[in-house]
Short mmCIF file of C-alpha atoms in Angstrom, two decimals:
data_model
loop_
_atom_site.label_atom_id
_atom_site.label_comp_id
_atom_site.label_asym_id
_atom_site.label_seq_id
_atom_site.Cartn_x
_atom_site.Cartn_y
_atom_site.Cartn_z
CA MET G 1 67.78 -31.87 -103.93
CA THR G 2 67.64 -28.40 -102.31
CA GLN G 3 70.34 -25.74 -102.30
CA ALA G 4 71.07 -26.38 -98.61
CA GLN G 5 71.79 -30.05 -99.30
CA THR G 6 74.54 -29.20 -101.80
CA MET G 7 75.95 -26.15 -100.01
CA THR G 8 79.51 -26.20 -98.68
CA PRO G 9 80.33 -24.91 -95.19
CA ARG G 10 82.00 -21.87 -96.77
CA GLU G 11 78.96 -21.09 -98.93
CA ALA G 12 76.65 -21.41 -95.93
CA PHE G 13 78.86 -19.08 -93.91
CA GLU G 14 78.95 -16.47 -96.68
CA LEU G 15 75.18 -16.66 -97.09
CA LEU G 16 74.70 -16.10 -93.38
CA LEU G 17 77.03 -13.08 -93.26
CA ALA G 18 75.40 -11.57 -96.34
CA GLY G 19 72.10 -11.57 -94.50
CA ASN G 20 73.64 -9.87 -91.48
CA LYS G 21 75.10 -7.17 -93.71
CA ARG G 22 71.63 -6.47 -95.12
CA PHE G 23 70.20 -6.27 -91.61
CA VAL G 24 72.90 -3.86 -90.45
CA ALA G 25 72.41 -1.68 -93.54
CA GLY G 26 68.67 -1.50 -92.90
CA SER G 27 67.85 -3.18 -96.21
CA PRO G 28 66.61 -6.69 -95.34
CA GLU G 29 65.13 -8.79 -98.13
CA HIS G 30 63.06 -11.05 -95.84
CA PRO G 31 63.73 -14.13 -98.00
CA ASN G 32 61.69 -17.32 -97.69
CA GLN G 33 58.94 -15.72 -95.64
CA ASP G 34 56.03 -16.05 -98.05
CA ALA G 35 53.23 -18.55 -98.59
CA ALA G 36 55.20 -20.41 -101.25
CA ARG G 37 58.06 -21.07 -98.83
CA ARG G 38 55.61 -22.12 -96.14
CA SER G 39 54.16 -24.69 -98.52
CA GLU G 40 57.58 -25.83 -99.72
CA THR G 41 58.85 -26.55 -96.20
CA ALA G 42 55.66 -28.14 -94.86
CA SER G 43 56.82 -31.68 -95.64
CA ALA G 44 60.58 -31.38 -95.11
CA GLN G 45 63.32 -29.05 -93.93
CA TYR G 46 66.93 -28.61 -95.03
CA PRO G 47 68.35 -25.72 -92.98
CA PHE G 48 71.71 -24.51 -94.23
CA ALA G 49 72.89 -23.54 -90.73
CA VAL G 50 72.42 -24.55 -87.11
CA MET G 51 72.24 -21.49 -84.90
CA PHE G 52 73.09 -22.23 -81.27
CA GLY G 53 72.68 -18.92 -79.52
CA CYS G 54 71.90 -17.17 -76.29
CA SER G 55 68.21 -16.90 -75.39
CA ASP G 56 68.47 -13.10 -75.11
CA SER G 57 65.34 -11.50 -76.59
CA ARG G 58 67.49 -9.13 -78.66
CA LEU G 59 69.17 -11.96 -80.52
CA ALA G 60 66.53 -13.38 -82.89
CA ALA G 61 68.58 -15.26 -85.47
CA GLU G 62 66.16 -15.12 -88.41
CA ILE G 63 65.94 -11.34 -88.02
CA VAL G 64 69.60 -10.41 -87.50
CA PHE G 65 70.70 -12.71 -90.35
CA ASP G 66 67.73 -11.84 -92.60
CA ARG G 67 66.56 -15.40 -93.21
CA GLY G 68 63.21 -17.16 -93.39
CA LEU G 69 61.34 -20.43 -93.00
CA GLY G 70 63.48 -23.55 -93.25
CA ASP G 71 66.79 -21.67 -93.38
CA LEU G 72 68.05 -21.94 -89.81
CA PHE G 73 67.78 -24.71 -87.21
CA VAL G 74 67.74 -22.66 -84.02
CA VAL G 75 68.74 -23.88 -80.55
CA ARG G 76 68.84 -21.34 -77.71
CA THR G 77 69.75 -21.40 -74.03
CA ALA G 78 70.71 -18.64 -71.62
CA GLY G 79 74.41 -17.94 -72.11
CA HIS G 80 74.45 -20.63 -74.85
CA VAL G 81 75.22 -23.23 -72.19
CA VAL G 82 75.57 -26.80 -73.40
CA GLY G 83 73.58 -29.81 -72.20
CA SER G 84 72.65 -33.17 -73.66
CA GLU G 85 69.50 -31.77 -75.26
CA VAL G 86 71.55 -29.11 -77.04
CA LEU G 87 74.06 -31.66 -78.30
CA GLY G 88 71.29 -33.96 -79.50
CA SER G 89 69.56 -31.12 -81.33
CA ILE G 90 72.75 -30.05 -83.09
CA GLU G 91 73.67 -33.62 -84.01
CA TYR G 92 70.18 -34.11 -85.44
CA ALA G 93 70.50 -31.03 -87.65
CA VAL G 94 73.93 -32.09 -88.89
CA SER G 95 73.49 -35.85 -89.20
CA VAL G 96 69.83 -36.08 -90.26
CA LEU G 97 69.01 -32.75 -91.89
CA GLY G 98 72.43 -32.27 -93.45
CA SER G 99 73.21 -28.76 -92.23
CA PRO G 100 76.78 -27.82 -93.29
CA LEU G 101 77.32 -25.05 -90.75
CA VAL G 102 77.02 -24.81 -86.95
CA VAL G 103 77.19 -21.37 -85.37
CA VAL G 104 77.63 -20.50 -81.71
CA LEU G 105 76.16 -17.01 -81.37
CA GLY G 106 77.12 -14.95 -78.34
CA HIS G 107 76.73 -11.24 -77.75
CA ASP G 108 77.99 -8.30 -75.75
CA ALA G 109 76.31 -7.38 -72.44
CA CYS G 110 75.47 -11.05 -71.86
CA GLY G 111 73.64 -11.36 -68.55
CA ALA G 112 74.73 -14.95 -68.01
CA VAL G 113 78.40 -14.05 -68.33
CA ALA G 114 77.97 -10.96 -66.13
CA ALA G 115 76.18 -12.97 -63.43
CA THR G 116 78.89 -15.62 -63.53
CA ARG G 117 81.63 -13.02 -63.19
CA ALA G 118 79.82 -11.57 -60.18
CA ALA G 119 79.56 -15.03 -58.63
CA VAL G 120 83.23 -15.77 -59.22
CA GLU G 121 84.65 -12.38 -58.27
CA ASN G 122 82.26 -11.23 -55.54
CA GLY G 123 80.74 -14.42 -54.23
CA THR G 124 77.28 -13.37 -55.41
CA THR G 125 74.84 -16.26 -55.18
CA VAL G 126 71.67 -17.06 -57.11
CA GLY G 127 68.95 -19.62 -56.53
CA GLY G 128 66.91 -22.06 -58.54
CA TYR G 129 68.02 -23.38 -61.87
CA VAL G 130 69.77 -20.12 -62.72
CA ARG G 131 72.60 -21.52 -60.64
CA ASP G 132 72.96 -24.35 -63.16
CA VAL G 133 73.49 -21.81 -65.94
CA ILE G 134 76.14 -19.99 -63.93
CA GLU G 135 77.94 -23.22 -63.12
CA LYS G 136 78.15 -24.04 -66.83
CA VAL G 137 79.47 -20.59 -67.74
CA ALA G 138 81.97 -20.58 -64.86
CA PRO G 139 84.75 -22.56 -66.65
CA SER G 140 84.87 -19.91 -69.38
CA VAL G 141 85.04 -17.07 -66.85
CA LEU G 142 87.70 -18.81 -64.78
CA ALA G 143 89.81 -19.49 -67.88
CA ALA G 144 89.54 -15.84 -68.96
CA ARG G 145 90.57 -14.65 -65.50
CA ALA G 146 93.53 -17.05 -65.48
CA ALA G 147 94.60 -15.59 -68.84
CA GLY G 148 94.61 -12.11 -67.31
CA CYS G 149 91.46 -10.84 -69.03
CA SER G 150 89.66 -7.87 -67.51
CA LYS G 151 87.49 -6.43 -70.29
CA ASP G 152 83.91 -7.56 -70.77
CA ALA G 153 84.56 -8.24 -74.46
CA ASP G 154 87.36 -10.66 -73.61
CA PHE G 155 85.11 -12.66 -71.32
CA ILE G 156 82.42 -12.80 -74.00
CA THR G 157 84.78 -14.01 -76.73
CA GLY G 158 86.36 -16.45 -74.31
CA HIS G 159 82.98 -17.97 -73.53
CA ILE G 160 82.16 -18.27 -77.25
CA ARG G 161 85.46 -20.03 -77.94
CA HIS G 162 84.93 -22.33 -74.96
CA THR G 163 81.45 -23.26 -76.19
CA VAL G 164 82.70 -24.08 -79.69
CA ASP G 165 85.48 -26.25 -78.25
CA LEU G 166 83.03 -27.94 -75.90
CA LEU G 167 80.70 -28.90 -78.77
CA LEU G 168 83.55 -30.48 -80.70
CA ASP G 169 84.94 -32.19 -77.61
CA ARG G 170 81.64 -33.69 -76.45
CA SER G 171 80.08 -34.59 -79.81
CA ARG G 172 81.99 -37.20 -81.74
CA ALA G 173 79.49 -36.97 -84.61
CA LEU G 174 80.10 -33.25 -84.95
CA ALA G 175 83.87 -33.55 -84.67
CA GLU G 176 83.96 -36.25 -87.35
CA ALA G 177 81.79 -34.15 -89.66
CA VAL G 178 84.24 -31.26 -89.30
CA GLU G 179 87.25 -33.54 -89.85
CA GLY G 180 85.56 -34.93 -92.95
CA GLY G 181 85.07 -31.46 -94.41
CA ARG G 182 81.28 -31.74 -94.41
CA VAL G 183 80.62 -29.23 -91.63
CA ALA G 184 82.17 -26.10 -90.17
CA VAL G 185 81.68 -24.90 -86.60
CA VAL G 186 82.15 -21.19 -86.00
CA GLY G 187 81.71 -18.76 -83.13
CA LEU G 188 80.22 -15.33 -83.75
CA SER G 189 79.89 -12.38 -81.40
CA TYR G 190 76.91 -10.10 -81.99
CA ARG G 191 77.00 -6.42 -81.08
CA LEU G 192 73.64 -5.23 -79.81
CA ALA G 193 74.12 -1.55 -80.66
CA ASP G 194 74.97 -1.85 -84.35
CA GLY G 195 73.72 -5.36 -85.18
CA THR G 196 77.00 -6.67 -86.56
CA ALA G 197 78.16 -10.27 -86.13
CA HIS G 198 81.93 -10.79 -85.88
CA LEU G 199 83.88 -14.00 -86.29
CA VAL G 200 85.62 -15.17 -83.10
CA THR G 201 86.73 -18.69 -83.95
CA ALA G 202 86.26 -21.25 -86.73
CA HIS G 203 86.81 -24.95 -87.34
CA GLY G 204 86.31 -26.41 -90.80
CA LEU G 205 86.43 -23.19 -92.85
CA ASP G 206 89.25 -22.66 -95.29
CA PRO G 207 92.24 -20.61 -94.02
CA GLU G 208 91.24 -17.41 -95.82
CA THR G 209 88.88 -16.61 -92.96
CA ALA G 210 90.91 -15.31 -90.02
CA PRO G 211 89.16 -15.18 -86.61
CA VAL G 212 89.01 -11.80 -84.90
CA SER G 213 88.43 -10.86 -81.31
#
């Protein structure tokens, strides 16, 4: 049995944040990136965290959290919008691979959120399938506006919270895993300039971790 299979949601969360601290400090260890790890994970994988993040090219999870092969099960869409494929991928990682932590990773200066705000506030239109992305981000933007938000950071954190809630609302398997104490679902906001990841919301972690905005 591997470490990931016996890890608690809290331990997985702490391991993830420790890697981000190393990245921010400029002292990454690049764990699990050698030939031995490649051989070890060739026949099976037991990622300790599911990383559902924005597709932004500046948000490579294994780099910003200083992890390696077999550590993270990564799912990415523009604006971390949720569809059936995303839900199926996350459920697979939790139910089949046994990942104890699911992370929604958003970031500042998110183009999907900015484009959606422009569409909502100015009537700006886009074509093709980009419109589908904007339509899925729109509920978060509308909710933030209704709450009186005006700062970019508030719209970003609002969208992260909305995505976390949407995962738990739409996936019964995920919600039951959280209720059973086997899995935690958290939302993190990544700052592009300094590389730090900040907790926005959490379900399934013990109370000592207080979400921040």
